[in-house]
Structure formats: C-alpha cells, structure tokens
C-alpha positions as YAML, in Angstrom:
chain: A
units: angstrom
residues:
- id: 1
  name: MET
  ca: [-0.01, -0.06, 0.08]
- id: 2
  name: ILE
  ca: [1.26, 3.46, -0.89]
- id: 3
  name: VAL
  ca: [-0.16, 6.53, 0.49]
- id: 4
  name: GLN
  ca: [1.07, 10.07, -0.56]
- id: 5
  name: TYR
  ca: [0.71, 13.59, 1.15]
- id: 6
  name: GLN
  ca: [1.67, 16.78, 0.50]
- id: 7
  name: GLY
  ca: [3.68, 18.44, 3.11]
- id: 8
  name: LYS
  ca: [6.72, 20.52, 3.96]
- id: 9
  name: LYS
  ca: [10.26, 19.46, 4.65]
- id: 10
  name: ASP
  ca: [12.60, 22.10, 5.70]
- id: 11
  name: GLY
  ca: [10.07, 24.59, 5.04]
- id: 12
  name: LYS
  ca: [9.67, 23.50, 1.53]
- id: 13
  name: SER
  ca: [6.58, 22.00, -0.11]
- id: 14
  name: THR
  ca: [6.93, 18.62, -1.36]
- id: 15
  name: THR
  ca: [5.35, 15.17, -1.81]
- id: 16
  name: LEU
  ca: [5.82, 12.80, 1.03]
- id: 17
  name: THR
  ca: [5.24, 9.03, 0.17]
- id: 18
  name: ILE
  ca: [4.73, 6.32, 2.79]
- id: 19
  name: ARG
  ca: [5.16, 2.85, 1.50]
- id: 20
  name: ILE
  ca: [3.64, 0.09, 3.61]
- id: 21
  name: ASN
  ca: [5.49, -3.26, 3.19]
- id: 22
  name: GLY
  ca: [3.32, -5.84, 5.02]
- id: 23
  name: GLY
  ca: [2.87, -9.55, 5.21]
- id: 24
  name: ASN
  ca: [5.20, -12.32, 5.89]
- id: 25
  name: LEU
  ca: [8.57, -10.63, 5.96]
- id: 26
  name: SER
  ca: [9.66, -13.32, 8.36]
- id: 27
  name: LYS
  ca: [8.95, -17.05, 8.34]
- id: 28
  name: THR
  ca: [7.14, -16.83, 11.60]
- id: 29
  name: SER
  ca: [4.52, -14.27, 11.52]
- id: 30
  name: SER
  ca: [3.03, -11.12, 9.73]
- id: 31
  name: ASN
  ca: [5.31, -8.13, 9.99]
- id: 32
  name: TYR
  ca: [5.39, -4.63, 8.76]
- id: 33
  name: GLU
  ca: [8.02, -2.29, 7.39]
- id: 34
  name: LEU
  ca: [7.54, 1.17, 6.20]
- id: 35
  name: PHE
  ca: [9.49, 3.59, 3.87]
- id: 36
  name: LEU
  ca: [8.97, 7.24, 3.71]
- id: 37
  name: TYR
  ca: [10.20, 9.01, 0.43]
- id: 38
  name: VAL
  ca: [10.25, 12.65, -0.28]
- id: 39
  name: GLY
  ca: [9.85, 14.20, -3.71]
- id: 40
  name: ASP
  ca: [7.61, 13.83, -6.83]
- id: 41
  name: ASN
  ca: [6.66, 10.43, -8.03]
- id: 42
  name: GLY
  ca: [9.31, 8.49, -10.39]
- id: 43
  name: ALA
  ca: [13.11, 9.34, -10.46]
- id: 44
  name: ASN
  ca: [12.86, 12.29, -8.29]
- id: 45
  name: GLN
  ca: [11.84, 10.43, -5.15]
- id: 46
  name: VAL
  ca: [14.47, 10.09, -2.43]
- id: 47
  name: PRO
  ca: [14.40, 7.72, 0.28]
- id: 48
  name: LEU
  ca: [14.18, 9.64, 3.53]
- id: 49
  name: PHE
  ca: [13.69, 6.87, 6.21]
- id: 50
  name: THR
  ca: [13.08, 3.09, 6.84]
- id: 51
  name: THR
  ca: [11.31, 1.86, 10.03]
- id: 52
  name: GLU
  ca: [12.57, -1.57, 11.66]
- id: 53
  name: ILE
  ca: [10.70, -4.51, 10.93]
- id: 54
  name: HIS
  ca: [7.75, -4.62, 13.63]
- id: 55
  name: GLN
  ca: [5.08, -7.26, 14.17]
- id: 56
  name: SER
  ca: [2.41, -4.55, 14.30]
- id: 57
  name: LEU
  ca: [1.75, -1.56, 11.87]
- id: 58
  name: SER
  ca: [1.28, 0.62, 14.81]
- id: 59
  name: ASN
  ca: [4.85, 0.42, 15.96]
- id: 60
  name: CYS
  ca: [6.16, 1.21, 12.40]
- id: 61
  name: LEU
  ca: [3.81, 4.33, 12.29]
- id: 62
  name: ARG
  ca: [5.29, 5.46, 15.79]
- id: 63
  name: GLU
  ca: [8.61, 5.32, 14.21]
- id: 64
  name: ILE
  ca: [7.54, 7.60, 11.28]
- id: 65
  name: TYR
  ca: [5.70, 9.97, 13.72]
- id: 66
  name: LEU
  ca: [8.82, 10.44, 15.67]
- id: 67
  name: PHE
  ca: [11.11, 10.64, 12.84]
- id: 68
  name: ARG
  ca: [9.01, 13.55, 11.21]
- id: 69
  name: LYS
  ca: [8.56, 15.40, 14.44]
- id: 70
  name: HIS
  ca: [12.21, 15.35, 15.13]
- id: 71
  name: ASN
  ca: [12.94, 16.50, 11.78]
- id: 72
  name: HIS
  ca: [10.36, 19.24, 11.56]
- id: 73
  name: ILE
  ca: [8.44, 17.28, 8.55]
- id: 74
  name: THR
  ca: [4.48, 18.13, 8.37]
- id: 75
  name: PHE
  ca: [1.87, 16.25, 6.42]
- id: 76
  name: ASP
  ca: [-1.17, 17.89, 4.93]
- id: 77
  name: ALA
  ca: [-4.04, 15.09, 5.97]
- id: 78
  name: THR
  ca: [-6.43, 16.59, 3.43]
- id: 79
  name: SER
  ca: [-4.07, 15.78, 0.52]
- id: 80
  name: GLU
  ca: [-4.15, 11.85, 1.10]
- id: 81
  name: LYS
  ca: [-3.97, 9.92, -1.97]
- id: 82
  name: ILE
  ca: [-3.68, 6.10, -1.94]
- id: 83
  name: VAL
  ca: [-1.95, 4.74, -4.84]
- id: 84
  name: GLY
  ca: [-1.53, 1.21, -6.05]
- id: 85
  name: ASP
  ca: [-2.85, -2.32, -4.83]
- id: 86
  name: LEU
  ca: [-4.51, -2.38, -1.66]
- id: 87
  name: ASN
  ca: [-4.72, -4.80, 1.16]
- id: 88
  name: PRO
  ca: [-8.17, -4.21, 2.92]
- id: 89
  name: TYR
  ca: [-6.92, -5.24, 6.38]
- id: 90
  name: ASP
  ca: [-3.81, -2.83, 6.02]
- id: 91
  name: GLN
  ca: [-5.98, -0.05, 4.77]
- id: 92
  name: VAL
  ca: [-8.45, -0.46, 7.67]
- id: 93
  name: LEU
  ca: [-5.68, -0.72, 10.22]
- id: 94
  name: TYR
  ca: [-3.90, 2.39, 8.71]
- id: 95
  name: ASP
  ca: [-6.98, 4.52, 8.63]
- id: 96
  name: PHE
  ca: [-7.53, 3.57, 12.30]
- id: 97
  name: LEU
  ca: [-3.97, 4.65, 13.37]
- id: 98
  name: LYS
  ca: [-3.18, 7.51, 11.03]
- id: 99
  name: PRO
  ca: [-4.77, 10.45, 13.23]
- id: 100
  name: SER
  ca: [-1.97, 9.55, 15.91]
- id: 101
  name: VAL
  ca: [0.73, 9.87, 12.97]
- id: 102
  name: LEU
  ca: [-0.51, 13.02, 11.45]
- id: 103
  name: THR
  ca: [-0.93, 14.97, 14.58]
- id: 104
  name: ALA
  ca: [1.72, 17.24, 16.39]
...
C-alpha cells in the first residue's frame, strides 16, 4: 500500500510518500516495514527513512511519527492519496491509526 501526502520538509513544499510493506517478511509471523520517501513520483523520489521490521503496523507508524516530529516534517492530511494495490486489512488498520501519526 502506498499513501502520498503533500507536506513540508525544511520549510519547502513537497510530496511525501509512505510505502507500507506488510505480510510475511519473516517465516514466523506477519510483519510490517514502512518506507518514507520525499519528492515527486518517479525518479525524483528520495528515500528519507525506513522503519525497523515490527509485528504491528502501529509500531512502524510510531517510528514515522517520531522521525517526522524530530525532523520538522509536516503532512497535510487533506491531501491524502492512496496509490496502487490495497490490502483491505492494512487499509483499515492504517485508517484507524493515522490520526496519531498526522497530529503534532
């Protein structure tokens, strides 16, 4: 699942992309890993942050929250755009947890 937002990094407007890599990343259980990219789609996207692999999506989102808060990155929640294939469970879980990520 890929979620894009308009936002600001270092005071400059940009596109911020969260890619949720979920599923069986290990052989024993379902896990999640999130990637945060900055820049427009395509070749201009630059990887900004990668979370550790966690057994819950909420722990990955907490890492993104702390990273963006520490680095003064803001998301515009009204600009959310979901791209690509969706896993319905991941989308419901993300929608439930995103208010805690987008605040501050």
